[in-house]
Coordinates of C-alpha atoms in Angstrom, one line a residue:
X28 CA -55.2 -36.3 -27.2
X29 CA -54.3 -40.2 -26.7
X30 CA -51.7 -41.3 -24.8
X31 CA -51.2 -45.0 -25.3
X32 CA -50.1 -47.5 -22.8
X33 CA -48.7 -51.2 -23.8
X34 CA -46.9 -54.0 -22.7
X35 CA -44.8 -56.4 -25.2
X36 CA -42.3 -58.3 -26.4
X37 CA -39.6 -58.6 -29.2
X38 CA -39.5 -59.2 -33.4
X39 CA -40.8 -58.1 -36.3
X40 CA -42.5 -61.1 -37.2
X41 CA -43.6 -63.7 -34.4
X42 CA -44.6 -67.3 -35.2
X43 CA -44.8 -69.9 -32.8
X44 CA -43.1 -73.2 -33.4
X45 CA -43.1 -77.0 -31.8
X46 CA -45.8 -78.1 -33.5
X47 CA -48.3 -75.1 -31.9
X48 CA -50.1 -73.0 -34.3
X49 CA -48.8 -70.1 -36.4
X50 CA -49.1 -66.9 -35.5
X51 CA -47.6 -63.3 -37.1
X52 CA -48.1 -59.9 -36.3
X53 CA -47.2 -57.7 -39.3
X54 CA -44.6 -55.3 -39.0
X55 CA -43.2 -54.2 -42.7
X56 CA -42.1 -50.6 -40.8
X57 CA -40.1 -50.6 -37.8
X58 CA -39.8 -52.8 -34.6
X59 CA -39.1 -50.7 -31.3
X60 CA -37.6 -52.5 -28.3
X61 CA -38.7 -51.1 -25.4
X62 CA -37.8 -51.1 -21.7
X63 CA -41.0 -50.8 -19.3
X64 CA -42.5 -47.4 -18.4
X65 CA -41.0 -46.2 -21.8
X66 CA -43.1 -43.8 -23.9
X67 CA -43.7 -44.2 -27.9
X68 CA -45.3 -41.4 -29.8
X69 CA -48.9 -42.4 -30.8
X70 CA -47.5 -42.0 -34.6
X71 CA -45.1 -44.7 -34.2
X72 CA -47.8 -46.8 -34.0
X73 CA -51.2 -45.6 -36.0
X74 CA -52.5 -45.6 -39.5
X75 CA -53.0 -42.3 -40.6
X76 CA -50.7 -40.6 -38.5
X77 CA -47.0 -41.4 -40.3
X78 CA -47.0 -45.1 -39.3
X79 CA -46.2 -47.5 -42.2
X80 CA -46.9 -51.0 -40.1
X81 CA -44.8 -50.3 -37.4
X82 CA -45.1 -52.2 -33.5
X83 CA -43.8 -51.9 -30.5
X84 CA -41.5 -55.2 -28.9
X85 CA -41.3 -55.3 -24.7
X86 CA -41.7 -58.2 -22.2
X87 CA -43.1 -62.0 -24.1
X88 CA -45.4 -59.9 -26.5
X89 CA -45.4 -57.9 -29.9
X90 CA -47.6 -55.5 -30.3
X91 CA -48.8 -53.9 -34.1
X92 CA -51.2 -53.5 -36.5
X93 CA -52.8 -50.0 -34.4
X94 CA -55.7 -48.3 -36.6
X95 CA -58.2 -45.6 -34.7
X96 CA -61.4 -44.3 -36.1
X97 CA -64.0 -41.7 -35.2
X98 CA -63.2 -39.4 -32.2
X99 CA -60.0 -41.2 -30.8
X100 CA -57.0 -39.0 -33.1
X101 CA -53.9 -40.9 -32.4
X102 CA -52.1 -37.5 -30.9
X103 CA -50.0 -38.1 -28.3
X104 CA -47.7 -41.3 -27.2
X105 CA -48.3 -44.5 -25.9
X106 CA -46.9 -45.7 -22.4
X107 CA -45.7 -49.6 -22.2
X108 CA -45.4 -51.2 -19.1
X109 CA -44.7 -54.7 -17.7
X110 CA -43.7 -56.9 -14.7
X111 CA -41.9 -59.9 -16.0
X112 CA -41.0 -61.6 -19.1
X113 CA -43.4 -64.0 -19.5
X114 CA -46.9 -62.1 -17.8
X115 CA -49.7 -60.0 -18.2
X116 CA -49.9 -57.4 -20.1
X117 CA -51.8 -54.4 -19.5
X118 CA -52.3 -51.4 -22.5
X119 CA -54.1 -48.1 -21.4
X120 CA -54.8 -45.6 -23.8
X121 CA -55.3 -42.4 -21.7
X122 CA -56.3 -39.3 -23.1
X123 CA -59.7 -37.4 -23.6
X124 CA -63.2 -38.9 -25.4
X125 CA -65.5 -36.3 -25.3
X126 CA -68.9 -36.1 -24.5
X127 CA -71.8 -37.8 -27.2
X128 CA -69.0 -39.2 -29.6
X129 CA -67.9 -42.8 -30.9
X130 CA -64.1 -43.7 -31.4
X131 CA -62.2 -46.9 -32.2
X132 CA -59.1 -48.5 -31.9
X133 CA -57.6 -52.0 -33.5
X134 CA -54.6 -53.8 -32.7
X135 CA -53.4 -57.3 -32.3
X136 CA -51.1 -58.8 -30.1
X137 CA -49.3 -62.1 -30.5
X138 CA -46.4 -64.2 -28.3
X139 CA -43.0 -64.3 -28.8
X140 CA -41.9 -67.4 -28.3
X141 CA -38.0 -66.7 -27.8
X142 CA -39.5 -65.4 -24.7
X143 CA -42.7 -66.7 -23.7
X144 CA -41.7 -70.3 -22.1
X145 CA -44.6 -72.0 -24.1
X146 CA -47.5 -69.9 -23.0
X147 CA -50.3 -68.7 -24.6
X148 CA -53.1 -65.8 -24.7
X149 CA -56.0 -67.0 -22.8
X150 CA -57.4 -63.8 -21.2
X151 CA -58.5 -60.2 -21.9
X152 CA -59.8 -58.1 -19.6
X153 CA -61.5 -55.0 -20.6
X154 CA -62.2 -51.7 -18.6
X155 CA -62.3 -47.8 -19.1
X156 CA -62.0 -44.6 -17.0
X157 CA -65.2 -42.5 -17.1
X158 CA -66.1 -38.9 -15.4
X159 CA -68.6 -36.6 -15.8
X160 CA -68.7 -32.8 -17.4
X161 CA -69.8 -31.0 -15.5
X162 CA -68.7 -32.3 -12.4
X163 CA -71.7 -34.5 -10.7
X164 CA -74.1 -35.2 -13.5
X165 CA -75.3 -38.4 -14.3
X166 CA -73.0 -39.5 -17.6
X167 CA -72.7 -43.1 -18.7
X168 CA -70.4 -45.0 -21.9
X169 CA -70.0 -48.1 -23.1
X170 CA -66.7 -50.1 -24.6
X171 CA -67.8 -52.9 -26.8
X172 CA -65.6 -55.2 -29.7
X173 CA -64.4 -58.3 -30.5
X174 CA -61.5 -60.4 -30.0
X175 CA -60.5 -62.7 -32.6
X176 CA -59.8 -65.6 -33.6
X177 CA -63.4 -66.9 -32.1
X178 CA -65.4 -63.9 -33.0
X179 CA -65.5 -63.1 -28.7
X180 CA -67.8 -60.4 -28.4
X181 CA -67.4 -57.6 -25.4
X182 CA -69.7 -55.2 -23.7
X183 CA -68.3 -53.4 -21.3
X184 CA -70.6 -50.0 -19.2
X185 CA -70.4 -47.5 -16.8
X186 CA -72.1 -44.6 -15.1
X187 CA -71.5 -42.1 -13.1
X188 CA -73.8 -40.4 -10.7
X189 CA -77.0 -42.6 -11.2
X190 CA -78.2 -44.5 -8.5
X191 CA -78.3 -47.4 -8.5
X192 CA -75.0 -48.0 -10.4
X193 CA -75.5 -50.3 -13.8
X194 CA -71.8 -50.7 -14.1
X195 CA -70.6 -54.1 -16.0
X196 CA -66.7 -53.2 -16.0
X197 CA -64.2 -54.4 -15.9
X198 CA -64.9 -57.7 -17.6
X199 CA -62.9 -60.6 -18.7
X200 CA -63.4 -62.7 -21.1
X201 CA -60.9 -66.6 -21.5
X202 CA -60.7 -68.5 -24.4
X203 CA -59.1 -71.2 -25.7
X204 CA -55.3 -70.5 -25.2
X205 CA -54.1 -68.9 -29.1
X206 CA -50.1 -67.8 -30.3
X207 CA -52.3 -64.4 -31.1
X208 CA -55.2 -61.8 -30.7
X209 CA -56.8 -59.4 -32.7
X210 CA -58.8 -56.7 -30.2
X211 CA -61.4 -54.2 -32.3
X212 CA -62.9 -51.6 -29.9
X213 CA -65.4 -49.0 -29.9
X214 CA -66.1 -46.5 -27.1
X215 CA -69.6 -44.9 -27.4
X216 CA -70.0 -41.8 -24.7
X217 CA -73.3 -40.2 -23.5
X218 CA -74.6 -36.8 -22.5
X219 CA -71.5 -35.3 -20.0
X220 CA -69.4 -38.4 -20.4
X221 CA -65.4 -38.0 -21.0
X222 CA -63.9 -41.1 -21.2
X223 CA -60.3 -40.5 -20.0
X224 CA -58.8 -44.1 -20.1
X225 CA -59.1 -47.1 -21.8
X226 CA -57.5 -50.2 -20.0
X227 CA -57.0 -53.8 -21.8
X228 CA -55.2 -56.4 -19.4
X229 CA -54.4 -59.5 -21.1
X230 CA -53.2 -62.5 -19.9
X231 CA -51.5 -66.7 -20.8
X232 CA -51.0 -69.8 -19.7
X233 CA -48.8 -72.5 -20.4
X234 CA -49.7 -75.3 -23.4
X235 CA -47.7 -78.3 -23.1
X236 CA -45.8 -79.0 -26.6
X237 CA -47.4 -82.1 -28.7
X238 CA -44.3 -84.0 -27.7
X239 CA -44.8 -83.8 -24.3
X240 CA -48.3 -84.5 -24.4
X241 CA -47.2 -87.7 -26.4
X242 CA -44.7 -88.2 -24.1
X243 CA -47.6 -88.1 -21.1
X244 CA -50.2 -90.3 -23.1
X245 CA -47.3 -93.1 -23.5
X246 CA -46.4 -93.2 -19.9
X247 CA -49.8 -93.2 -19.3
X248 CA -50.6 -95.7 -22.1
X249 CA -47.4 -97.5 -19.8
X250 CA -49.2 -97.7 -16.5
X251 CA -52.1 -99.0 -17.7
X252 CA -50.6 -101.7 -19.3
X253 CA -48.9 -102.6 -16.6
X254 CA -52.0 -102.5 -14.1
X255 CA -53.5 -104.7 -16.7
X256 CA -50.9 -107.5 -16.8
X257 CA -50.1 -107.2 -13.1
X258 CA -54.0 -107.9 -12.4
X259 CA -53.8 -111.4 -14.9
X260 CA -51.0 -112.4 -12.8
X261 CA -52.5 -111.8 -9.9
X262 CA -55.8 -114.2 -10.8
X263 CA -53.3 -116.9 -12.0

């Protein structure tokens, strides 16, 4: 059982505007607003599972577009949380992967930009929870996927109860700054490995609009003028 944690923002479709780059999460089903800390029910949001396109709206960022494969099932509900409107957004998906098994999960993730203030996704981090059963055997899993656009490849491990540790998580992974992501994942688990958590933080920054940057490169275009002339004055 998967309890899935996400924080977002508002719309059923989101496209940025002001000359950045289009962007859309599709949502044909329905768009739930949602305060942070509230709880959706994991068929809300999943293929499969009564969900016909549907996403989740909270903080800067929509949220849509959930499919799960192998050994995650989609039961249970999905936990959104956030800080401020714009910031970082952190999904967990916590629940039970059991031992020796494979599971996915899919979902992209794009800007609102009624609310973001011009920033853009620059940033994933990725990271899991693993234990072993039984207690104090060595278990180890790995989380590994791609973020698109870019084709960003992922590989993220851990062990428990091996000495020394080979542990790679939690990593992050910037990019150039994009209106939207698409995250596919796949969690692979060992011999006594239960991955209980899966934790995706991602993060922006703020792209100046084209007409600002024109704006700048004028100025700038200004100054140097200006040095020019007042240096041909100065030699007269």
């Amino acid at each position: 059982m998967w309890k899935f944690g996400v924080t977002v923002g508002t719309g059923i479709m989101v496209s940025l505007f002001g000359g950045q780059a289009q962007a859309a999460v599709s949502c044909p089903g329905t768009t739930m607003t949602v305060t942070s800390g509230s709880s959706v029910p994991g068929s809300f949001l999943l293929a499969g599972t009564g969900s016909s396109g549907n996403c989740v709206a909270a903080g800067d960022k929509i949220f849509g577009q959930f499919d799960i494969t192998g050994s995650i099932t989609g039961a249970g509900s999905s936990l959104f949380t956030f800080a401020m409107t714009p910031g970082d957004v952190t999904i967990g998906f916590q629940g039970s992967v059991a031992a020796s098994t494979v599971g996915g999960i899919d979902y992209q993730v794009a800007v609102n930009p009624a609310l973001s203030q011009g920033d853009l996704i620059n940033d994933l981090q990725k990271d899991f929870t693993l234990n072993s059963n039984p207690p104090g055997l060595p278990a180890s899993a790995t989380l590994t996927g791609l973020v698109n656009p870019g084709a960003i490849g992922f590989s993220c491990f851990r062990d428990v109860n091996i000495t020394p540790s080979a542990t790679t998580c939690p990593q992050t992974h910037t990019f150039t700054p994009v209106p939207q992501i698409a995250v596919n994942e796949t969690i692979t688990t060992g011999v006594n490995a239960i991955v209980t958590g899966i934790t995706d933080t991602i993060s922006q920054t703020t792209v100046p609009e084209p007409a600002s940057l024109a704006l700048l490169g004028s100025a700038l275009a200004g100054f140097g003028f200006f040095g020019i002339r007042r240096r041909r004055q100065d030699s007269v």
